[in-house]
Tab-separated table of C-alpha atoms and ligand atoms in Angstrom:
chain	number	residue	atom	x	y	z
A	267	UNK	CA	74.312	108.905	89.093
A	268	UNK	CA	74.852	107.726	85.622
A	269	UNK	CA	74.925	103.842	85.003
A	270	UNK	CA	77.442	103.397	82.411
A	271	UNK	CA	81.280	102.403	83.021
A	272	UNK	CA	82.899	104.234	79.912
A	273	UNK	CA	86.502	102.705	80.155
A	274	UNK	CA	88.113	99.636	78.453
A	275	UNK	CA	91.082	99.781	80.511
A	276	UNK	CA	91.627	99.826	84.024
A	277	UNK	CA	95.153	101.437	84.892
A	278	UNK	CA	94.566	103.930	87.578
A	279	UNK	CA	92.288	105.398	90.310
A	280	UNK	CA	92.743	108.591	88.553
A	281	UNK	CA	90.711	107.484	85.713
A	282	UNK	CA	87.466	106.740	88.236
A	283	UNK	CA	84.643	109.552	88.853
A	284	UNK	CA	82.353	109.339	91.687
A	285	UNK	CA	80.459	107.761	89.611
A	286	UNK	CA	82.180	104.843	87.908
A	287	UNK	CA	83.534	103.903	91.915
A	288	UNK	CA	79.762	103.721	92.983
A	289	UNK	CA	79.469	101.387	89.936
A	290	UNK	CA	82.199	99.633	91.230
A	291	UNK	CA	81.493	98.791	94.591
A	292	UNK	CA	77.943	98.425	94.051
A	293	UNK	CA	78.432	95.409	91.620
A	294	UNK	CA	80.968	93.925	94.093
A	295	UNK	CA	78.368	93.737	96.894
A	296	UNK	CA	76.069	92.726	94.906
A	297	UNK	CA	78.280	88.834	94.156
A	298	UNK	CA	79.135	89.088	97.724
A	299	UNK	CA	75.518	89.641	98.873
A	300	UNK	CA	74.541	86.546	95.910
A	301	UNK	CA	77.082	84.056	97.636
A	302	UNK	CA	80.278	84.466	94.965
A	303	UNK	CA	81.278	80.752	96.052
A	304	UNK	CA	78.453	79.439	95.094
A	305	UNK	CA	77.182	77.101	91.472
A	306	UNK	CA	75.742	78.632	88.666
A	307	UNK	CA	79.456	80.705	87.298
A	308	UNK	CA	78.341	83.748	86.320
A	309	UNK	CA	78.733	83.811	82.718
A	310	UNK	CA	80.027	87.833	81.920
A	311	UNK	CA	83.400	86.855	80.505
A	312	UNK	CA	82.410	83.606	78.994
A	313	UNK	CA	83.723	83.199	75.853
A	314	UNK	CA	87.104	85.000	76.924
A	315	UNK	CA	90.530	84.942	77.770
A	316	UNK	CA	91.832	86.731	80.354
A	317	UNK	CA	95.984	86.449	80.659
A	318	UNK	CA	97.117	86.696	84.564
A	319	UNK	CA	100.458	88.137	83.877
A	320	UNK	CA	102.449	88.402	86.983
A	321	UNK	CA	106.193	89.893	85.944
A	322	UNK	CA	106.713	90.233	89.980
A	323	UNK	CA	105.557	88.353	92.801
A	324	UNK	CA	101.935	88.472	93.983
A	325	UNK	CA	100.094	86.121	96.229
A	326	UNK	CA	96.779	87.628	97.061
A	327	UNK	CA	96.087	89.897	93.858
A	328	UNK	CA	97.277	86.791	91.156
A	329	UNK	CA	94.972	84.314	92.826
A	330	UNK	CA	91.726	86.622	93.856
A	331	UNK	CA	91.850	87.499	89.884
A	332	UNK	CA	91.989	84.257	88.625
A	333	UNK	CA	89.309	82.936	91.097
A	334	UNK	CA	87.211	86.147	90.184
A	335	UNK	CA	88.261	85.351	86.377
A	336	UNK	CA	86.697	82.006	86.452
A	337	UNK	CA	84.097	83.061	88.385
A	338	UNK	CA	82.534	84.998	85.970
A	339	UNK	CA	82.714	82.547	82.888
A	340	UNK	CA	86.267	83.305	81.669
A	341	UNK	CA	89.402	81.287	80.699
A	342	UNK	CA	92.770	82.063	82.194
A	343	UNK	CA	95.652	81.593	80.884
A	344	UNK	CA	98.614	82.239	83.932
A	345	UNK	CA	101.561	83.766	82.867
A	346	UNK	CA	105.049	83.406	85.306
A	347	UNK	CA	107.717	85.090	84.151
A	348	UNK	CA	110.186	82.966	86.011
A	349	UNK	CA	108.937	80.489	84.034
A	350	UNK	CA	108.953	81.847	80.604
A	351	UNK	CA	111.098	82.963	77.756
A	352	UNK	CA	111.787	86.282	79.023
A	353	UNK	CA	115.006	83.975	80.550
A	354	UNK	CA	116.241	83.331	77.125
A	355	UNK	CA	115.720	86.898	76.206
A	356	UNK	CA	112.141	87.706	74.430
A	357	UNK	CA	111.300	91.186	75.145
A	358	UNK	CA	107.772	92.168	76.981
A	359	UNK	CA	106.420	93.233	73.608
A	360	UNK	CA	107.417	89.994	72.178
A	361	UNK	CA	106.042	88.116	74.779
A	362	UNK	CA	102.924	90.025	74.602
A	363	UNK	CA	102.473	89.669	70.799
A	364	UNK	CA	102.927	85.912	71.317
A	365	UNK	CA	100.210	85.391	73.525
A	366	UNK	CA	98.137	87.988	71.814
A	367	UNK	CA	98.384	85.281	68.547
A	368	UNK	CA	97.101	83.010	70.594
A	369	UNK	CA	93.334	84.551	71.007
A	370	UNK	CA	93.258	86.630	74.346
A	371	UNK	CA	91.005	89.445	75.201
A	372	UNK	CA	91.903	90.694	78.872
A	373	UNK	CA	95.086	91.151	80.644
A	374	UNK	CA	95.559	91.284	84.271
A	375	UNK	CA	99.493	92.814	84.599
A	376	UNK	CA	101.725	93.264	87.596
A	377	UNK	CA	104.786	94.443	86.709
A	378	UNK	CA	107.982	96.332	88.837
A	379	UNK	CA	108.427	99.225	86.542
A	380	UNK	CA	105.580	102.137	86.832
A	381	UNK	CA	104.058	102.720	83.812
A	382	UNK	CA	104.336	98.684	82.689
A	383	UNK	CA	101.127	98.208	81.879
A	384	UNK	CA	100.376	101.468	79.983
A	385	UNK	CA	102.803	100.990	77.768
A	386	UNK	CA	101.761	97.187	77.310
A	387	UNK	CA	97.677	98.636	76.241
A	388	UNK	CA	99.295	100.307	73.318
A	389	UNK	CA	100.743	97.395	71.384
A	390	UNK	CA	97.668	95.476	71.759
A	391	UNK	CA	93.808	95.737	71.305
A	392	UNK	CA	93.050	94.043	74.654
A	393	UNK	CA	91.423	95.220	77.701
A	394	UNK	CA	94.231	95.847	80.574
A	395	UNK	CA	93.723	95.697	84.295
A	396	UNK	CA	96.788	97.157	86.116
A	397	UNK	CA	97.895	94.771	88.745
A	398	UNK	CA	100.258	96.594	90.325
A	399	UNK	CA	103.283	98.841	88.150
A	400	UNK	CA	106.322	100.105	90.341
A	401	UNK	CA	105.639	102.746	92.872
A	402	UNK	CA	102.678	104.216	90.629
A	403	UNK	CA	99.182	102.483	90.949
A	404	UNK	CA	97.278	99.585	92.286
A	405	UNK	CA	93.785	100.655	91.644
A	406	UNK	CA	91.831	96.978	92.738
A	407	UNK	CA	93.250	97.289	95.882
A	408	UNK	CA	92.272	100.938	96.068
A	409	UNK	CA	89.016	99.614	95.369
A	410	UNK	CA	88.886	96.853	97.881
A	411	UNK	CA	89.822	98.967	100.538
A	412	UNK	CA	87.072	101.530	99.711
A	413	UNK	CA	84.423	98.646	99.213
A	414	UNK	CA	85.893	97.332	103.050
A	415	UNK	CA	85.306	100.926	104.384
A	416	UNK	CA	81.853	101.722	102.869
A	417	UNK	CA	80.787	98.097	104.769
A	418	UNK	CA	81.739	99.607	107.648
A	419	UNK	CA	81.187	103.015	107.849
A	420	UNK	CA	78.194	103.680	104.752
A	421	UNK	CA	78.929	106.850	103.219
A	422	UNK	CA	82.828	107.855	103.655
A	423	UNK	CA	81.986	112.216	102.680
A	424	UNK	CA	84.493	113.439	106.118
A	425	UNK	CA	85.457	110.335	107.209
A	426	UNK	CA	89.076	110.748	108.153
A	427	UNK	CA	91.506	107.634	106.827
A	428	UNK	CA	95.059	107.840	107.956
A	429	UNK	CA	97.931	105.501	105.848
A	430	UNK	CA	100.227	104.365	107.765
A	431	UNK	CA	103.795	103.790	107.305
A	432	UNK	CA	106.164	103.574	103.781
A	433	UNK	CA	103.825	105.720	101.649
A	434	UNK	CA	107.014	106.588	99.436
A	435	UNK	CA	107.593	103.602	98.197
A	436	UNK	CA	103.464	102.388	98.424
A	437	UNK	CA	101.294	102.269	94.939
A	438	UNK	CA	98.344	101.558	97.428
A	439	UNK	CA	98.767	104.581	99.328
A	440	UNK	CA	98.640	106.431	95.969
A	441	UNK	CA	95.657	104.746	94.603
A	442	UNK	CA	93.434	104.552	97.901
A	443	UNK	CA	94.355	108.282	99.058
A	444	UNK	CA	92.885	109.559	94.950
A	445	UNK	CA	89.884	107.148	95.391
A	446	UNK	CA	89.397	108.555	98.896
A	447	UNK	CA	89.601	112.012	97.996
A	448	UNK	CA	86.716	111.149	95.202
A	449	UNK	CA	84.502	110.691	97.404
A	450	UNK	CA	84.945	113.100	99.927
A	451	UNK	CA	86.788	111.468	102.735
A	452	UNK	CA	89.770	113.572	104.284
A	453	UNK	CA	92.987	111.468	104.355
A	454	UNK	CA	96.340	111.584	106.028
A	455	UNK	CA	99.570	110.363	106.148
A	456	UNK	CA	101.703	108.695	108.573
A	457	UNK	CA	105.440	108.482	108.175
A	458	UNK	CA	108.953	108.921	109.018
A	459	UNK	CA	110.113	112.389	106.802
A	460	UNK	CA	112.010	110.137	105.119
A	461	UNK	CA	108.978	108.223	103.875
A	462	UNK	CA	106.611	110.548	102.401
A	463	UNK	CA	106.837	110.480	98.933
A	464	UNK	CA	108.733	113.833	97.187
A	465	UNK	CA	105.683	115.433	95.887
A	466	UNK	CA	103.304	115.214	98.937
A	467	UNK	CA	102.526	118.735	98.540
A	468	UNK	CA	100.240	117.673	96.141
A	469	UNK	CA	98.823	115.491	97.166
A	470	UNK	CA	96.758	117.618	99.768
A	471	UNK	CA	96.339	115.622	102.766
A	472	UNK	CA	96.961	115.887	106.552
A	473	UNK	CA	100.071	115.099	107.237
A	474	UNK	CA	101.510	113.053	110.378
A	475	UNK	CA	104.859	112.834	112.367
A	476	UNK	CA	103.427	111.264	115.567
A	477	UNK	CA	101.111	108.349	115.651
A	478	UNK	CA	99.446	109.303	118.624
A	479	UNK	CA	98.358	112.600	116.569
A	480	UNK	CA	97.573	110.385	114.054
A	481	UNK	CA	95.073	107.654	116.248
A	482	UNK	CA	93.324	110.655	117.406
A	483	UNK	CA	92.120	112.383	114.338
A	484	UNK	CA	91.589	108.876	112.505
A	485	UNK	CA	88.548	106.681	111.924
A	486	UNK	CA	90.590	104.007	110.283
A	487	UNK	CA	94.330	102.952	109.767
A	488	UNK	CA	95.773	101.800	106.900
A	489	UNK	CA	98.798	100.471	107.345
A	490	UNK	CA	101.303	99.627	104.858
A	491	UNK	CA	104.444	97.305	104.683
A	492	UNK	CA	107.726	98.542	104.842
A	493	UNK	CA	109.268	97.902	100.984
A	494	UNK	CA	112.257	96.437	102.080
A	495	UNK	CA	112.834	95.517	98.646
A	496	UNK	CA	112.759	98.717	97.423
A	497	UNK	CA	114.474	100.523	100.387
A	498	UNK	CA	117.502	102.348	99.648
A	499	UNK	CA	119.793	102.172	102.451
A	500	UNK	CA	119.796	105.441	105.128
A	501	UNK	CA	115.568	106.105	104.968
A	502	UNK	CA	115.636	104.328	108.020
A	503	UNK	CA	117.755	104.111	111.147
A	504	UNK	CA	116.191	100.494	111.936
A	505	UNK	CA	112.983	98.305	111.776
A	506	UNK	CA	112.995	98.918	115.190
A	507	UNK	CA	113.154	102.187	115.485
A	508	UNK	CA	110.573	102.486	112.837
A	509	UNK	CA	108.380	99.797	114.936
A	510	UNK	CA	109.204	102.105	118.203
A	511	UNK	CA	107.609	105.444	116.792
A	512	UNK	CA	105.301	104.299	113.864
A	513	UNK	CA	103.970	100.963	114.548
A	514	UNK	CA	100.482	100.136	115.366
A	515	UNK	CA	100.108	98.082	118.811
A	516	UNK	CA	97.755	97.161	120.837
A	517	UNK	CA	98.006	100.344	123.224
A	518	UNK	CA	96.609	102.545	120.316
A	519	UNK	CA	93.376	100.163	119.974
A	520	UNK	CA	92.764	100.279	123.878
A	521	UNK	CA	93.074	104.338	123.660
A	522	UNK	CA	90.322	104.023	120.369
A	523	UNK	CA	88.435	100.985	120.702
A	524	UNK	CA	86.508	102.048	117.560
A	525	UNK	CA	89.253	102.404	115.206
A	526	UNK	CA	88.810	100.722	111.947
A	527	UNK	CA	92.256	98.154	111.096
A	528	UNK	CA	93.329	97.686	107.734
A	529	UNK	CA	96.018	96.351	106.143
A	530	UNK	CA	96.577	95.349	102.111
A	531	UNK	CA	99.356	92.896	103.210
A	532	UNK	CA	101.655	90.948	102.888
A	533	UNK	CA	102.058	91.930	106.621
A	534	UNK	CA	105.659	92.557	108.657
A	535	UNK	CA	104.374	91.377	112.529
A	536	UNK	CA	106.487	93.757	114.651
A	537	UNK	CA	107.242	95.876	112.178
A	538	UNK	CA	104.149	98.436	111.450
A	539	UNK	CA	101.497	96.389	112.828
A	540	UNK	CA	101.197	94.057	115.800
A	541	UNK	CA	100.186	90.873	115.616
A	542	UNK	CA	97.596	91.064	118.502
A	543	UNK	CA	96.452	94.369	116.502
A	544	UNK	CA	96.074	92.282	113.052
A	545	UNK	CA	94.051	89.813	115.104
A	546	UNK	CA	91.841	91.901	116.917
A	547	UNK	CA	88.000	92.302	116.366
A	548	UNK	CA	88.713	96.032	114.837
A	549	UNK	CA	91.055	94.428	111.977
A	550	UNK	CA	88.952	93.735	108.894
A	551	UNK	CA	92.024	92.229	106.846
A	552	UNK	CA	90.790	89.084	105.790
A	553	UNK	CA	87.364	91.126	104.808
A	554	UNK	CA	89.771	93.034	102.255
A	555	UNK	CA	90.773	89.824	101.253
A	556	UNK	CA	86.962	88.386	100.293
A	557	UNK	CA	86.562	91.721	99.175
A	558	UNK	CA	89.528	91.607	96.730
A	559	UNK	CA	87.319	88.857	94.181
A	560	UNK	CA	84.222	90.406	94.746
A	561	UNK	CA	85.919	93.442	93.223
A	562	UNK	CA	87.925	92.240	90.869
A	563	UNK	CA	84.857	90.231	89.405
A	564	UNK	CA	82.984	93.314	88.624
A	565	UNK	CA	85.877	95.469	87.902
A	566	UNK	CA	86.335	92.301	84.619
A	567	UNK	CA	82.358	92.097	84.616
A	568	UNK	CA	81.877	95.542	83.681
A	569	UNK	CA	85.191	96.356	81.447
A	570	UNK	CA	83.478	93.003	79.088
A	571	UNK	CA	80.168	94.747	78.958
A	572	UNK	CA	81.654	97.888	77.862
A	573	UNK	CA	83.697	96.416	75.475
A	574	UNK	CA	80.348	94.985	74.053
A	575	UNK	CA	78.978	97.911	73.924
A	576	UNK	CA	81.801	99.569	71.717
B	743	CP	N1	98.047	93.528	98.491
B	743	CP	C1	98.738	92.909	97.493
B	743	CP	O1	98.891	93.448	96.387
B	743	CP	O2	99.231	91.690	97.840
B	743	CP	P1	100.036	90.701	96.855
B	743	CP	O3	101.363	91.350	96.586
B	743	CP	O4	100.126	89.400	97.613
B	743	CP	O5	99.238	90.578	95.583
């Protein structure tokens, strides 16, 4: 496989070969494998500025980038809208021109419209990672979830990965299920009809009305949160009713002790997981956690040496 990661932004799975994910994840194991909490920093990014630019709430992917930020050498210089000028008006471009003047080199950008941080790479001669935009991509937690599953499982060519639960609405379910399909594994889809996103034709994956169905063809779950933030109202009778047919408990685990549990959180307990199921030896949530920094310090690693290169 080739050794060079030719990209200076990273905005979505879609942009990732084979290759560039083996890259990837191979990088990432190796600061886990070195003991990433440990004295000397890594030095990659030292030097630069990376700007953690959160436009919507975030707890684990703002923090595991700054830690993986500093980790690596760089500054970082935390951005909160809430807490900015974009209350008295500035525009995004504005704002991002401002700190731009300042002497910046990387952005990290979550922002509630898809397509955010796109548009934000071309007004600006940084490097962008994409954070999180809309409905459309997440492609570090794509990432962390395939680094979690090749731990597990080694090479994931036919290994069958069902996501659970509001893929409409779910940029992780659209950047896992391309990384996935990289590689080889087959995935499906769990939902309620009224969950699957529009275009699923194309997506070209099994697809699930019944989660018993669904336990039995999987190797590993991954279940989503339901977006009640961006629900409209009448996609689903009730929480409960959702919990009732699509929720993972603990009698799905005793029928397929070996199934894999994962879960990018924030969680809903009761809603599509259990919390017995979170908690139980098969759930590797917190891994994806740990694995989160590990990946997001090579993801920044490697976009600096490229940038070097050019
Ligand atoms: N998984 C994830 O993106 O979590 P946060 O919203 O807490 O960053």
């Amino acid at each position: 496989m080739a050794n060079i990661f030719p990209h200076k932004h990273l905005l979505s799975a879609s942009q990732l070969s084979k290759s560039d994910i083996h890259i990837i994840t191979t990088r990432a194991q190796e600061f886990l494998n070195s003991g990433i909490s440990t004295t000397p920093k890594y030095d990659f990014l030292r030097g630069k500025t990376v700007v953690s630019a959160f436009f919507e709430g975030s707890t684990r992917t703002k923090l595991s980038f700054e830690l993986a930020a500093r980790r690596i050498g760089a500054d970082v210089l935390s951005f909160t809208a809430s807490a900015s000028s974009l209350s008295k008006g500035e525009s995004l471009i504005d704002t991002l021109n401002t700190i731009d003047a300042m002497g910046v080199d990387m952005w990290v950008v979550r922002h509630s419209f898809s397509g955010a941080v796109d548009f934000m790479s071309g007004f600006s001669d940084c490097s962008f990672l994409n954070a999180g935009d809309g409905q459309h991509q997440h492609p570090t937690q794509g990432l962390l979830d395939i680094l979690t599953m090749q731990q597990h499982f080694g090479d994931l060519t036919g290994k069958n990965i069902c996501i659970v639960g509001d893929i409409l609405h779910s940029r992780v379910a659209r950047s896992t299920a391309i990384l996935l399909k990289t590689l080889g594994a087959n995935v499906g889809l769990l939902a309620p009809g009224t969950l699957f996103p529009h275009d699923v034709s194309n997506w070209k994956v099994s697809q699930f009305r019944k989660i018993d169905d669904a336990v039995e063809w999987a190797d590993a779950l991954n279940i989503l949160r339901i977006q009640r933030e961006r629900m409209a109202s009448g996609l689903l009778p009730s929480l409960e009713e959702f919990s009732n047919f699509f929720g993972v408990k603990m009698k799905h685990l005793l029928r397929k002790p070996d199934l894999l549990i994962m879960h990018p959180g924030p969680v809903n307990y009761g809603v599509e997981i259990d919390h017995d199921v979170a908690r139980a030896v098969q759930s590797v949530i917190q891994k994806q956690v740990t694995n989160g920094v590990a990946v997001r310090m090579a993801v920044m690693a490697l976009l600096a040496e490229n940038i070097e290169r050019i």
